[in-house]
Amino acid sequence: MKRAPRTHNYCEKLSHSSCVLLGLCQLSIMAAFLAMALAVVASPLLAFDMGQSTRCVTIPNQLKVCKDVGYSEMRLPNFLGHSNLEGEVVPRSEDWRPLLQTGCHPQAQSFLCSIIAPVCLDTFIQPCHSLCVAVRDSCAPVLACQRHPWPEALNCDRFSAEEDMCLTPLAKFSHLIKDLPKPACQNCPSVEVAPAMKTVLSAFCHHDFAVTAKLHRLRHPTGEPDFQVDGCVEFIRQGPLLPYDTKHLLQEWLLINLRCAIALVRPGRSQLYVLTGSVHPDGDIILVHLFPWHKKDAGIALATRKWKRHRC
Protein backbone atom coordinates (compact mmCIF):
# COMPACT_ATOMS: atom_id res chain seq x y z
CA MET A 1 0.00 0.00 0.00
CA LYS A 2 1.20 3.47 -0.80
CA ARG A 3 2.31 5.72 2.00
CA ALA A 4 -0.72 7.44 3.53
CA PRO A 5 -1.09 11.08 2.54
CA ARG A 6 -0.86 13.61 5.30
CA THR A 7 -3.88 15.60 6.36
CA HIS A 8 -2.96 18.73 4.47
CA ASN A 9 -2.81 16.76 1.21
CA TYR A 10 -6.24 15.33 1.94
CA CYS A 11 -7.61 18.80 2.59
CA GLU A 12 -6.30 20.00 -0.71
CA LYS A 13 -8.18 17.26 -2.51
CA LEU A 14 -11.46 17.83 -0.62
CA SER A 15 -12.27 20.87 -2.19
CA HIS A 16 -51.55 25.05 20.46
CA SER A 17 -54.92 21.18 22.77
CA SER A 18 -55.52 18.94 19.69
CA CYS A 19 -52.92 20.80 17.67
CA VAL A 20 -50.32 20.09 20.33
CA LEU A 21 -51.33 16.43 20.51
CA LEU A 22 -51.04 16.16 16.76
CA GLY A 23 -47.67 17.83 16.92
CA LEU A 24 -46.46 15.42 19.58
CA CYS A 25 -47.58 12.55 17.38
CA GLN A 26 -45.58 13.94 14.50
CA LEU A 27 -42.62 14.54 16.75
CA SER A 28 -42.70 10.89 17.81
CA ILE A 29 -42.45 9.93 14.13
CA MET A 30 -39.31 11.99 13.76
CA ALA A 31 -37.97 10.55 17.00
CA ALA A 32 -38.52 7.07 15.59
CA PHE A 33 -36.54 7.96 12.48
CA LEU A 34 -33.69 9.31 14.56
CA ALA A 35 -33.80 6.37 16.94
CA MET A 36 -33.48 4.05 13.97
CA ALA A 37 -30.48 5.99 12.75
CA LEU A 38 -28.84 5.79 16.16
CA ALA A 39 -29.54 2.07 16.34
CA VAL A 40 -27.86 1.59 13.01
CA VAL A 41 -24.82 3.52 14.13
CA ALA A 42 -24.73 1.61 17.39
CA SER A 43 -22.93 -1.24 15.66
CA PRO A 44 -19.21 -1.27 16.56
CA LEU A 45 -17.44 1.06 14.20
CA LEU A 46 -14.05 -0.50 14.59
CA ALA A 47 -15.43 -3.91 13.66
CA PHE A 48 -14.93 -2.63 10.11
CA ASP A 49 -12.08 -4.59 8.54
CA MET A 50 -9.49 -2.22 7.14
CA GLY A 51 -8.01 -5.06 5.15
CA GLN A 52 -11.15 -6.01 3.27
CA SER A 53 -11.59 -5.35 -0.42
CA THR A 54 -13.24 -2.02 -1.18
CA ARG A 55 -14.32 -0.12 -4.26
CA CYS A 56 -14.71 3.52 -5.19
CA VAL A 57 -18.06 4.82 -6.41
CA THR A 58 -19.37 8.24 -7.37
CA ILE A 59 -21.37 9.90 -4.59
CA PRO A 60 -24.95 9.82 -5.95
CA ASN A 61 -27.21 12.87 -6.00
CA GLN A 62 -29.59 10.97 -3.71
CA LEU A 63 -26.99 11.10 -0.92
CA LYS A 64 -28.11 14.63 -0.06
CA VAL A 65 -26.55 14.85 3.40
CA CYS A 66 -23.13 14.62 1.73
CA LYS A 67 -23.90 16.99 -1.11
CA ASP A 68 -21.08 19.48 -1.66
CA VAL A 69 -18.98 17.77 0.99
CA GLY A 70 -15.87 18.52 -1.06
CA TYR A 71 -15.16 15.29 -2.95
CA SER A 72 -16.96 13.29 -5.60
CA GLU A 73 -16.02 9.64 -4.91
CA MET A 74 -16.62 7.54 -1.80
CA ARG A 75 -15.39 4.16 -0.65
CA LEU A 76 -17.63 1.12 -0.14
CA PRO A 77 -18.13 -0.54 2.25
CA ASN A 78 -18.18 2.54 4.43
CA PHE A 79 -17.05 2.67 8.05
CA LEU A 80 -20.46 1.42 9.18
CA GLY A 81 -20.03 -1.68 7.04
CA HIS A 82 -22.67 -0.62 4.51
CA SER A 83 -21.87 -1.89 1.04
CA ASN A 84 -25.22 -1.39 -0.74
CA LEU A 85 -25.44 2.20 -1.93
CA GLU A 86 -29.16 2.32 -2.80
CA GLY A 87 -30.35 -0.13 -0.16
CA GLU A 88 -28.30 0.96 2.85
CA VAL A 89 -26.14 4.05 2.51
CA VAL A 90 -28.63 6.46 0.91
CA PRO A 91 -31.80 5.66 2.92
CA ARG A 92 -29.98 5.46 6.27
CA SER A 93 -28.08 8.67 5.64
CA GLU A 94 -31.39 10.55 5.40
CA ASP A 95 -32.02 9.83 9.07
CA TRP A 96 -29.17 12.21 9.89
CA ARG A 97 -30.58 15.14 7.92
CA PRO A 98 -32.60 16.65 10.86
CA LEU A 99 -29.47 16.76 13.02
CA LEU A 100 -27.37 18.36 10.31
CA GLN A 101 -30.09 20.96 9.62
CA THR A 102 -29.80 22.22 13.20
CA GLY A 103 -26.31 23.49 12.39
CA CYS A 104 -25.03 22.04 15.66
CA HIS A 105 -21.43 22.23 14.41
CA PRO A 106 -19.89 23.69 11.23
CA GLN A 107 -18.05 20.43 10.55
CA ALA A 108 -20.84 18.01 11.50
CA GLN A 109 -21.40 17.19 7.84
CA SER A 110 -17.71 16.53 7.22
CA PHE A 111 -17.52 14.33 10.32
CA LEU A 112 -20.57 12.20 9.48
CA CYS A 113 -19.77 11.96 5.78
CA SER A 114 -16.23 10.80 6.55
CA ILE A 115 -17.93 7.78 8.16
CA ILE A 116 -20.93 7.08 5.94
CA ALA A 117 -19.29 8.19 2.68
CA PRO A 118 -15.51 8.09 3.25
CA VAL A 119 -13.40 9.76 0.61
CA CYS A 120 -11.74 7.42 -1.87
CA LEU A 121 -7.96 7.83 -1.50
CA ASP A 122 -5.03 5.45 -1.39
CA THR A 123 -5.72 4.80 2.28
CA PHE A 124 -8.61 5.03 4.72
CA ILE A 125 -9.21 8.51 6.13
CA GLN A 126 -11.20 8.61 9.37
CA PRO A 127 -12.07 11.62 11.51
CA CYS A 128 -9.51 12.48 14.16
CA HIS A 129 -10.29 12.21 17.85
CA SER A 130 -10.18 16.00 18.14
CA LEU A 131 -12.79 16.47 15.39
CA CYS A 132 -15.05 13.89 16.98
CA VAL A 133 -14.82 15.68 20.34
CA ALA A 134 -15.57 19.06 18.76
CA VAL A 135 -18.65 17.76 16.92
CA ARG A 136 -19.83 15.66 19.88
CA ASP A 137 -19.61 18.54 22.33
CA SER A 138 -21.78 20.70 20.05
CA CYS A 139 -24.21 18.10 18.69
CA ALA A 140 -24.73 15.75 21.66
CA PRO A 141 -26.83 18.40 23.48
CA VAL A 142 -29.07 18.58 20.40
CA LEU A 143 -29.53 14.80 20.45
CA ALA A 144 -30.20 15.00 24.19
CA CYS A 145 -32.88 17.61 23.48
CA GLN A 146 -34.53 14.92 21.30
CA ARG A 147 -33.96 12.39 24.12
CA HIS A 148 -31.24 10.46 22.32
CA PRO A 149 -27.71 9.73 23.57
CA TRP A 150 -24.55 10.20 21.57
CA PRO A 151 -24.06 6.88 19.71
CA GLU A 152 -21.54 4.52 21.30
CA ALA A 153 -20.15 3.72 17.87
CA LEU A 154 -19.14 7.38 17.62
CA ASN A 155 -17.30 7.22 20.93
CA CYS A 156 -14.42 9.59 20.30
CA ASP A 157 -11.95 7.24 21.97
CA ARG A 158 -12.34 5.03 18.89
CA PHE A 159 -10.63 7.61 16.71
CA SER A 160 -6.96 8.35 16.41
CA ALA A 161 -5.33 11.07 18.46
CA GLU A 162 -2.51 11.18 15.91
CA GLU A 163 -3.48 13.92 13.50
CA ASP A 164 -1.29 13.17 10.49
CA MET A 165 -3.64 10.70 8.75
CA CYS A 166 -7.13 11.77 9.76
CA LEU A 167 -9.61 14.59 9.35
CA THR A 168 -8.91 17.39 11.84
CA PRO A 169 -11.08 20.26 13.08
CA LEU A 170 -10.47 23.60 11.42
CA ALA A 171 -9.27 26.38 13.71
CA LYS A 172 -11.45 29.01 12.04
CA PHE A 173 -14.59 27.04 12.91
CA SER A 174 -13.52 26.70 16.53
CA HIS A 175 -13.17 30.48 16.65
CA LEU A 176 -16.63 31.00 15.16
CA ILE A 177 -18.31 28.61 17.59
CA LYS A 178 -16.92 30.51 20.55
CA ASP A 179 -17.75 33.99 19.31
CA LEU A 180 -21.10 33.82 17.51
CA PRO A 181 -24.56 33.57 19.11
CA LYS A 182 -26.06 30.11 18.68
CA PRO A 183 -29.40 28.43 19.41
CA ALA A 184 -29.59 25.99 22.30
CA CYS A 185 -31.90 23.35 23.73
CA GLN A 186 -34.10 24.98 26.37
CA ASN A 187 -37.37 24.82 28.30
CA CYS A 188 -40.18 26.13 26.15
CA PRO A 189 -40.64 29.91 26.31
CA SER A 190 -43.88 31.42 27.56
CA VAL A 191 -46.47 32.29 24.91
CA GLU A 192 -48.94 35.08 25.70
CA VAL A 193 -51.89 35.82 23.44
CA ALA A 194 -53.24 39.39 23.08
CA PRO A 195 -50.84 40.94 25.61
CA ALA A 196 -51.25 44.44 26.98
CA MET A 197 -48.94 47.14 25.70
CA LYS A 198 -47.16 47.38 29.09
CA THR A 199 -46.47 43.64 29.05
CA VAL A 200 -44.82 43.84 25.65
CA LEU A 201 -42.78 46.92 26.53
CA SER A 202 -41.62 45.23 29.72
CA ALA A 203 -40.43 42.23 27.71
CA PHE A 204 -38.53 44.56 25.37
CA CYS A 205 -36.84 46.20 28.34
CA HIS A 206 -35.88 43.08 30.28
CA HIS A 207 -34.38 41.04 27.47
CA ASP A 208 -31.39 41.38 25.20
CA PHE A 209 -33.28 41.29 21.92
CA ALA A 210 -36.75 41.50 20.38
CA VAL A 211 -37.62 40.60 16.80
CA THR A 212 -40.65 39.91 14.65
CA ALA A 213 -40.62 36.79 12.49
CA LYS A 214 -43.18 34.75 10.58
CA LEU A 215 -42.87 31.07 11.52
CA HIS A 216 -44.07 28.55 8.96
CA ARG A 217 -44.71 24.86 9.57
CA LEU A 218 -44.37 22.70 6.50
CA ARG A 219 -46.79 19.87 5.82
CA HIS A 220 -45.05 16.57 5.01
CA PRO A 221 -46.75 13.36 3.87
CA THR A 222 -44.75 11.44 6.48
CA GLY A 223 -46.03 13.71 9.28
CA GLU A 224 -42.49 14.71 10.17
CA PRO A 225 -42.49 18.23 11.65
CA ASP A 226 -40.44 20.79 9.76
CA PHE A 227 -40.26 24.53 10.20
CA GLN A 228 -38.88 27.56 8.48
CA VAL A 229 -38.82 31.31 8.93
CA ASP A 230 -40.66 33.08 6.12
CA GLY A 231 -39.56 36.44 4.79
CA CYS A 232 -37.36 38.86 6.68
CA VAL A 233 -36.72 39.06 10.39
CA GLU A 234 -37.32 42.60 11.64
CA PHE A 235 -35.50 43.97 14.64
CA ILE A 236 -37.26 45.82 17.42
CA ARG A 237 -34.27 45.54 19.72
CA GLN A 238 -31.20 44.08 18.07
CA GLY A 239 -28.92 43.52 21.04
CA PRO A 240 -26.01 41.16 20.22
CA LEU A 241 -27.75 39.50 17.28
CA LEU A 242 -26.24 39.79 13.83
CA PRO A 243 -28.62 41.00 11.08
CA TYR A 244 -27.34 38.60 8.44
CA ASP A 245 -27.51 35.55 10.72
CA THR A 246 -30.64 35.95 12.86
CA LYS A 247 -33.09 34.32 10.44
CA HIS A 248 -30.83 31.31 10.21
CA LEU A 249 -30.45 31.15 14.01
CA LEU A 250 -34.23 31.16 14.51
CA GLN A 251 -34.58 28.42 11.91
CA GLU A 252 -32.07 26.30 13.80
CA TRP A 253 -33.78 27.06 17.13
CA LEU A 254 -37.06 25.66 15.76
CA LEU A 255 -35.36 22.46 14.60
CA ILE A 256 -33.48 21.96 17.87
CA ASN A 257 -36.49 22.71 20.10
CA LEU A 258 -39.11 20.76 18.18
CA ARG A 259 -41.18 20.07 21.31
CA CYS A 260 -41.64 23.81 21.68
CA ALA A 261 -42.03 24.55 17.98
CA ILE A 262 -44.92 22.13 17.38
CA ALA A 263 -47.13 24.18 19.73
CA LEU A 264 -46.45 27.45 17.93
CA VAL A 265 -47.79 26.80 14.44
CA ARG A 266 -50.29 24.37 12.92
CA PRO A 267 -49.19 22.16 9.99
CA GLY A 268 -49.27 24.03 6.70
CA ARG A 269 -49.82 27.40 8.40
CA SER A 270 -47.79 30.52 9.17
CA GLN A 271 -47.91 32.76 12.23
CA LEU A 272 -46.28 36.11 12.88
CA TYR A 273 -44.60 36.32 16.28
CA VAL A 274 -42.79 38.86 18.40
CA LEU A 275 -39.94 36.96 20.01
CA THR A 276 -37.91 38.26 22.93
CA GLY A 277 -34.96 36.59 24.57
CA SER A 278 -31.48 36.71 25.99
CA VAL A 279 -28.00 35.76 24.92
CA HIS A 280 -25.97 33.99 27.61
CA PRO A 281 -22.25 34.68 28.13
CA ASP A 282 -21.41 31.43 26.30
CA GLY A 283 -23.34 32.64 23.25
CA ASP A 284 -26.46 30.50 23.74
CA ILE A 285 -29.66 32.17 22.53
CA ILE A 286 -32.63 31.62 24.86
CA LEU A 287 -36.14 32.66 23.83
CA VAL A 288 -38.12 33.83 26.88
CA HIS A 289 -41.42 35.46 25.84
CA LEU A 290 -43.29 34.93 22.57
CA PHE A 291 -46.31 36.96 21.47
CA PRO A 292 -48.39 35.77 18.47
CA TRP A 293 -49.23 38.93 16.54
CA HIS A 294 -52.73 39.00 15.03
CA LYS A 295 -54.29 41.98 13.29
CA LYS A 296 -56.58 42.64 16.29
CA ASP A 297 -53.68 42.77 18.77
CA ALA A 298 -53.52 46.50 19.47
CA GLY A 299 -51.21 46.05 22.46
CA ILE A 300 -48.35 44.73 20.33
CA ALA A 301 -48.82 47.37 17.65
CA LEU A 302 -48.81 50.17 20.23
CA ALA A 303 -45.74 48.77 21.98
CA THR A 304 -43.70 48.58 18.79
CA ARG A 305 -44.61 52.17 17.88
CA LYS A 306 -43.78 53.56 21.32
CA TRP A 307 -40.60 51.56 21.81
CA LYS A 308 -38.22 54.07 20.22
CA ARG A 309 -39.24 56.77 22.70
CA HIS A 310 -39.81 54.44 25.64
CA ARG A 311 -37.61 54.65 28.72
CA CYS A 312 -37.13 51.37 30.54
XYZ file of C-alpha atoms in Angstrom:
312
model
C 0.000 0.000 0.000
C 1.203 3.466 -0.800
C 2.308 5.720 2.003
C -0.718 7.443 3.531
C -1.092 11.080 2.541
C -0.857 13.608 5.304
C -3.883 15.605 6.364
C -2.962 18.734 4.471
C -2.809 16.764 1.208
C -6.238 15.331 1.937
C -7.615 18.804 2.589
C -6.300 19.998 -0.709
C -8.182 17.257 -2.505
C -11.460 17.829 -0.621
C -12.272 20.866 -2.187
C -51.553 25.050 20.463
C -54.918 21.177 22.771
C -55.524 18.944 19.693
C -52.923 20.797 17.668
C -50.318 20.093 20.328
C -51.330 16.428 20.512
C -51.036 16.161 16.755
C -47.665 17.834 16.916
C -46.458 15.424 19.582
C -47.583 12.554 17.383
C -45.583 13.945 14.504
C -42.617 14.541 16.748
C -42.704 10.890 17.807
C -42.445 9.927 14.132
C -39.309 11.986 13.763
C -37.966 10.549 17.004
C -38.524 7.069 15.593
C -36.544 7.962 12.482
C -33.688 9.312 14.558
C -33.803 6.366 16.939
C -33.480 4.048 13.969
C -30.485 5.993 12.750
C -28.841 5.786 16.161
C -29.539 2.071 16.342
C -27.859 1.592 13.005
C -24.818 3.520 14.125
C -24.733 1.614 17.395
C -22.929 -1.238 15.663
C -19.211 -1.268 16.558
C -17.442 1.060 14.203
C -14.047 -0.497 14.589
C -15.434 -3.907 13.656
C -14.928 -2.633 10.115
C -12.083 -4.586 8.545
C -9.487 -2.217 7.136
C -8.015 -5.064 5.148
C -11.151 -6.011 3.266
C -11.593 -5.354 -0.421
C -13.240 -2.023 -1.180
C -14.318 -0.122 -4.265
C -14.709 3.517 -5.195
C -18.056 4.819 -6.414
C -19.371 8.245 -7.368
C -21.367 9.896 -4.595
C -24.949 9.824 -5.952
C -27.215 12.868 -5.996
C -29.591 10.969 -3.711
C -26.993 11.103 -0.916
C -28.111 14.633 -0.060
C -26.548 14.848 3.396
C -23.135 14.621 1.733
C -23.899 16.994 -1.111
C -21.084 19.476 -1.663
C -18.976 17.767 0.985
C -15.870 18.520 -1.063
C -15.156 15.294 -2.948
C -16.965 13.287 -5.600
C -16.022 9.644 -4.908
C -16.619 7.535 -1.801
C -15.390 4.158 -0.651
C -17.631 1.118 -0.138
C -18.128 -0.544 2.247
C -18.180 2.540 4.431
C -17.046 2.665 8.050
C -20.463 1.423 9.184
C -20.034 -1.677 7.043
C -22.672 -0.616 4.512
C -21.870 -1.895 1.037
C -25.220 -1.389 -0.739
C -25.443 2.198 -1.932
C -29.157 2.318 -2.802
C -30.350 -0.133 -0.156
C -28.295 0.956 2.850
C -26.141 4.046 2.513
C -28.628 6.456 0.914
C -31.797 5.660 2.923
C -29.983 5.460 6.269
C -28.077 8.668 5.635
C -31.392 10.553 5.402
C -32.024 9.830 9.071
C -29.168 12.210 9.888
C -30.580 15.140 7.919
C -32.601 16.650 10.861
C -29.474 16.758 13.024
C -27.367 18.364 10.315
C -30.094 20.957 9.622
C -29.799 22.216 13.198
C -26.311 23.493 12.394
C -25.033 22.037 15.657
C -21.429 22.234 14.406
C -19.895 23.686 11.227
C -18.050 20.426 10.554
C -20.841 18.011 11.499
C -21.397 17.192 7.839
C -17.713 16.526 7.218
C -17.522 14.331 10.317
C -20.572 12.203 9.481
C -19.770 11.961 5.782
C -16.232 10.797 6.547
C -17.928 7.778 8.164
C -20.933 7.084 5.938
C -19.289 8.193 2.682
C -15.511 8.090 3.253
C -13.400 9.756 0.615
C -11.744 7.425 -1.865
C -7.965 7.835 -1.497
C -5.030 5.454 -1.390
C -5.723 4.804 2.284
C -8.609 5.029 4.721
C -9.207 8.508 6.133
C -11.200 8.606 9.375
C -12.066 11.624 11.510
C -9.512 12.478 14.157
C -10.291 12.208 17.848
C -10.185 15.996 18.144
C -12.792 16.475 15.386
C -15.055 13.891 16.980
C -14.823 15.675 20.338
C -15.571 19.058 18.764
C -18.646 17.756 16.924
C -19.832 15.658 19.882
C -19.612 18.544 22.332
C -21.779 20.703 20.050
C -24.207 18.101 18.691
C -24.729 15.750 21.659
C -26.826 18.398 23.483
C -29.067 18.577 20.402
C -29.532 14.802 20.452
C -30.197 15.000 24.190
C -32.879 17.610 23.476
C -34.528 14.924 21.304
C -33.962 12.394 24.122
C -31.244 10.457 22.324
C -27.708 9.730 23.566
C -24.548 10.203 21.570
C -24.062 6.878 19.715
C -21.535 4.523 21.305
C -20.147 3.722 17.866
C -19.138 7.377 17.625
C -17.295 7.223 20.927
C -14.421 9.590 20.304
C -11.949 7.239 21.970
C -12.337 5.031 18.893
C -10.630 7.607 16.708
C -6.956 8.348 16.409
C -5.334 11.067 18.460
C -2.506 11.182 15.910
C -3.484 13.917 13.498
C -1.293 13.169 10.493
C -3.637 10.704 8.747
C -7.134 11.767 9.758
C -9.612 14.592 9.353
C -8.914 17.389 11.838
C -11.083 20.262 13.082
C -10.465 23.596 11.424
C -9.273 26.376 13.710
C -11.446 29.010 12.037
C -14.591 27.039 12.914
C -13.517 26.701 16.534
C -13.169 30.481 16.653
C -16.626 31.001 15.159
C -18.308 28.614 17.592
C -16.924 30.508 20.549
C -17.748 33.993 19.307
C -21.097 33.822 17.509
C -24.562 33.575 19.114
C -26.059 30.110 18.682
C -29.403 28.432 19.411
C -29.588 25.985 22.304
C -31.899 23.350 23.729
C -34.102 24.981 26.371
C -37.366 24.817 28.298
C -40.184 26.126 26.153
C -40.640 29.909 26.306
C -43.877 31.417 27.564
C -46.469 32.291 24.909
C -48.938 35.082 25.701
C -51.894 35.815 23.435
C -53.242 39.390 23.078
C -50.841 40.942 25.606
C -51.252 44.435 26.982
C -48.937 47.142 25.701
C -47.165 47.382 29.086
C -46.473 43.642 29.046
C -44.819 43.836 25.648
C -42.781 46.922 26.526
C -41.620 45.225 29.718
C -40.426 42.231 27.706
C -38.529 44.556 25.372
C -36.835 46.204 28.340
C -35.884 43.083 30.277
C -34.380 41.039 27.468
C -31.386 41.382 25.197
C -33.277 41.292 21.922
C -36.747 41.498 20.385
C -37.616 40.604 16.796
C -40.645 39.911 14.652
C -40.625 36.792 12.489
C -43.181 34.746 10.585
C -42.865 31.072 11.521
C -44.068 28.547 8.964
C -44.709 24.862 9.568
C -44.365 22.696 6.498
C -46.787 19.868 5.817
C -45.050 16.572 5.010
C -46.754 13.361 3.865
C -44.752 11.443 6.483
C -46.027 13.711 9.278
C -42.489 14.714 10.169
C -42.492 18.230 11.651
C -40.442 20.788 9.758
C -40.265 24.532 10.203
C -38.882 27.560 8.477
C -38.823 31.307 8.932
C -40.663 33.083 6.123
C -39.558 36.441 4.790
C -37.364 38.857 6.682
C -36.723 39.057 10.395
C -37.323 42.603 11.637
C -35.501 43.965 14.644
C -37.261 45.817 17.425
C -34.265 45.543 19.724
C -31.201 44.077 18.070
C -28.918 43.519 21.042
C -26.005 41.163 20.218
C -27.751 39.499 17.285
C -26.243 39.791 13.826
C -28.619 40.997 11.079
C -27.337 38.603 8.439
C -27.511 35.548 10.717
C -30.644 35.951 12.856
C -33.086 34.322 10.438
C -30.825 31.307 10.213
C -30.454 31.153 14.006
C -34.233 31.157 14.511
C -34.583 28.416 11.915
C -32.068 26.300 13.796
C -33.777 27.056 17.134
C -37.056 25.664 15.765
C -35.356 22.462 14.598
C -33.483 21.956 17.874
C -36.490 22.715 20.095
C -39.113 20.762 18.182
C -41.178 20.071 21.312
C -41.642 23.813 21.683
C -42.029 24.554 17.984
C -44.916 22.127 17.384
C -47.134 24.175 19.732
C -46.447 27.445 17.933
C -47.795 26.802 14.435
C -50.288 24.367 12.919
C -49.194 22.162 9.987
C -49.274 24.026 6.704
C -49.819 27.395 8.402
C -47.788 30.521 9.171
C -47.912 32.763 12.230
C -46.276 36.109 12.875
C -44.603 36.324 16.278
C -42.794 38.865 18.399
C -39.943 36.961 20.012
C -37.911 38.257 22.928
C -34.961 36.585 24.568
C -31.481 36.715 25.987
C -28.001 35.758 24.923
C -25.972 33.990 27.606
C -22.249 34.675 28.130
C -21.408 31.426 26.299
C -23.343 32.641 23.250
C -26.457 30.502 23.736
C -29.656 32.170 22.534
C -32.632 31.615 24.857
C -36.137 32.659 23.829
C -38.118 33.835 26.883
C -41.423 35.459 25.838
C -43.289 34.933 22.572
C -46.314 36.960 21.472
C -48.391 35.771 18.472
C -49.231 38.928 16.544
C -52.728 39.000 15.033
C -54.288 41.976 13.295
C -56.579 42.636 16.291
C -53.679 42.766 18.773
C -53.525 46.504 19.470
C -51.208 46.049 22.455
C -48.353 44.732 20.335
C -48.821 47.370 17.646
C -48.815 50.175 20.227
C -45.743 48.769 21.977
C -43.700 48.577 18.785
C -44.610 52.170 17.877
C -43.780 53.565 21.319
C -40.595 51.560 21.811
C -38.217 54.070 20.216
C -39.244 56.766 22.699
C -39.814 54.437 25.644
C -37.608 54.652 28.725
C -37.127 51.374 30.542
